mmCIF file of C-alpha atoms in Angstrom:
data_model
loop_
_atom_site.group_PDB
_atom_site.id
_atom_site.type_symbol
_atom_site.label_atom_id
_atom_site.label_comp_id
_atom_site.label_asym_id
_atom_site.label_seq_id
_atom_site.Cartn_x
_atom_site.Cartn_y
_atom_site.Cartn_z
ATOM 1 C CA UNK A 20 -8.275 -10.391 -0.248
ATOM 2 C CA UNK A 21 -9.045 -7.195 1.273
ATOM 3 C CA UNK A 22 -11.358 -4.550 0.182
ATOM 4 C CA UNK A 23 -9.799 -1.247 -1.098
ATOM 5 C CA UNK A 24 -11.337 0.163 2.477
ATOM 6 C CA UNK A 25 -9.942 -2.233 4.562
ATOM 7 C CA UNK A 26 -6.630 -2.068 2.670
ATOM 8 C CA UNK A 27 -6.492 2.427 3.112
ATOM 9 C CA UNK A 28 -6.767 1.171 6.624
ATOM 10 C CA UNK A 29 -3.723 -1.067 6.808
ATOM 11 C CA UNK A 30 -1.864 0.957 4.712
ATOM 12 C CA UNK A 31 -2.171 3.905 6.896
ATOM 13 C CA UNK A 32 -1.928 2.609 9.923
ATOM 14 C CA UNK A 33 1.288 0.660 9.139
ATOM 15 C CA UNK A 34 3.104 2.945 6.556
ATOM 16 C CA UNK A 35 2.018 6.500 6.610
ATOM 17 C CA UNK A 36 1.041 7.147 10.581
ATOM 18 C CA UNK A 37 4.565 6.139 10.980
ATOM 19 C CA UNK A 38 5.979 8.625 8.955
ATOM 20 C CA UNK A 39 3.780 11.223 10.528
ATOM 21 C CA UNK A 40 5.334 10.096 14.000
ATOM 22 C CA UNK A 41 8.696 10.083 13.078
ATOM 23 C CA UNK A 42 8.708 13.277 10.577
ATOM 24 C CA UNK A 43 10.459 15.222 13.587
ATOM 25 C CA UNK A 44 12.971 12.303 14.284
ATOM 26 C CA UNK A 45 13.592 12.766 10.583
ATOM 27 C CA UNK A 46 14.561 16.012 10.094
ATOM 28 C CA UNK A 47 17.723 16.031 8.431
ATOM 29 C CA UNK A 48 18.466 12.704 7.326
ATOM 30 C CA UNK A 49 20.748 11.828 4.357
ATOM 31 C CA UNK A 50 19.055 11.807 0.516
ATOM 32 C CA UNK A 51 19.180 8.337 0.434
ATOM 33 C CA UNK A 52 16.902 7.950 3.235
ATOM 34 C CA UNK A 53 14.739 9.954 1.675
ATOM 35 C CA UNK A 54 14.503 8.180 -1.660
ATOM 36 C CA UNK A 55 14.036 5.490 0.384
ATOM 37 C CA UNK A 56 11.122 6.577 2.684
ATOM 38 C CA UNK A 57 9.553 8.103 -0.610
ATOM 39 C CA UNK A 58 9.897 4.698 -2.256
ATOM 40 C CA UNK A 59 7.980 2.997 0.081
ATOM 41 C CA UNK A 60 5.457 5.731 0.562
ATOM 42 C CA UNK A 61 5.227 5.268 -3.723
ATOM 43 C CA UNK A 62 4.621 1.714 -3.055
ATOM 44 C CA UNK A 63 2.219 2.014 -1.044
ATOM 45 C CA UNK A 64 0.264 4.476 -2.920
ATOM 46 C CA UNK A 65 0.627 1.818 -6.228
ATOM 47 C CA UNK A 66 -0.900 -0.713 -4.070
ATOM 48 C CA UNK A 67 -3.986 1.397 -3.170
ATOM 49 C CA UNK A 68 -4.201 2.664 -6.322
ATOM 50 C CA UNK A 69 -3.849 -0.528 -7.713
ATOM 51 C CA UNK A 70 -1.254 0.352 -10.663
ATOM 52 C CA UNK A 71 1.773 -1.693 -11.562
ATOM 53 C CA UNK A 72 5.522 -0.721 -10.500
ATOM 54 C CA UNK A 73 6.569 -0.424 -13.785
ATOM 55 C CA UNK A 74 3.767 2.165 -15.320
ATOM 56 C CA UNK A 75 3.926 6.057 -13.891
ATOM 57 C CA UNK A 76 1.280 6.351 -11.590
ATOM 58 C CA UNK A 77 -0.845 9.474 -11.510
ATOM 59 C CA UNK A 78 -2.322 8.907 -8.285
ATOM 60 C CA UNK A 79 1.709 9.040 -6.795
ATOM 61 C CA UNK A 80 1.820 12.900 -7.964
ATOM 62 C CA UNK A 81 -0.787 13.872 -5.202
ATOM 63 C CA UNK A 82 1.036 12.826 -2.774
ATOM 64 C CA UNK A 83 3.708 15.142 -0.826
ATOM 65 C CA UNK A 84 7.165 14.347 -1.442
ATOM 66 C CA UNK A 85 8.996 13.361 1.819
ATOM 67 C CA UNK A 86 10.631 16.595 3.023
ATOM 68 C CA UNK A 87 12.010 15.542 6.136
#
């Protein structure tokens, strides 16, 4: 198991940097593919913050929406 440290780490370095790489690749892209890109930046953000999928998590609100 990883420590919550350890885990911001992996999480940004796998999820997030890559949407901060791409974010001028994807400018313009479809609604879907932002729901999806915002799903998984969600999912993320449940995992760090360690709430379950199916409760509303607060932490998810201080995150920016993807406006790509």
């Amino acid at each position: 198991m990883l420590s919550n440290s350890n885990l911001e780490k992996v999480i940004h370095s796998l999820i997030f940097s890559k949407l901060d790489y791409c974010n001028s690749l994807l400018s313009g892209i479809n609604q879907k593919l932002i729901s999806r890109l915002q799903q998984v930046q969600n999912a993320a953000a449940r995992l760090l913050t360690g709430w379950a999928t199916h409760h509303p998590c607060p932490g998810i609100s201080l995150l920016a929406p993807c406006s790509f």
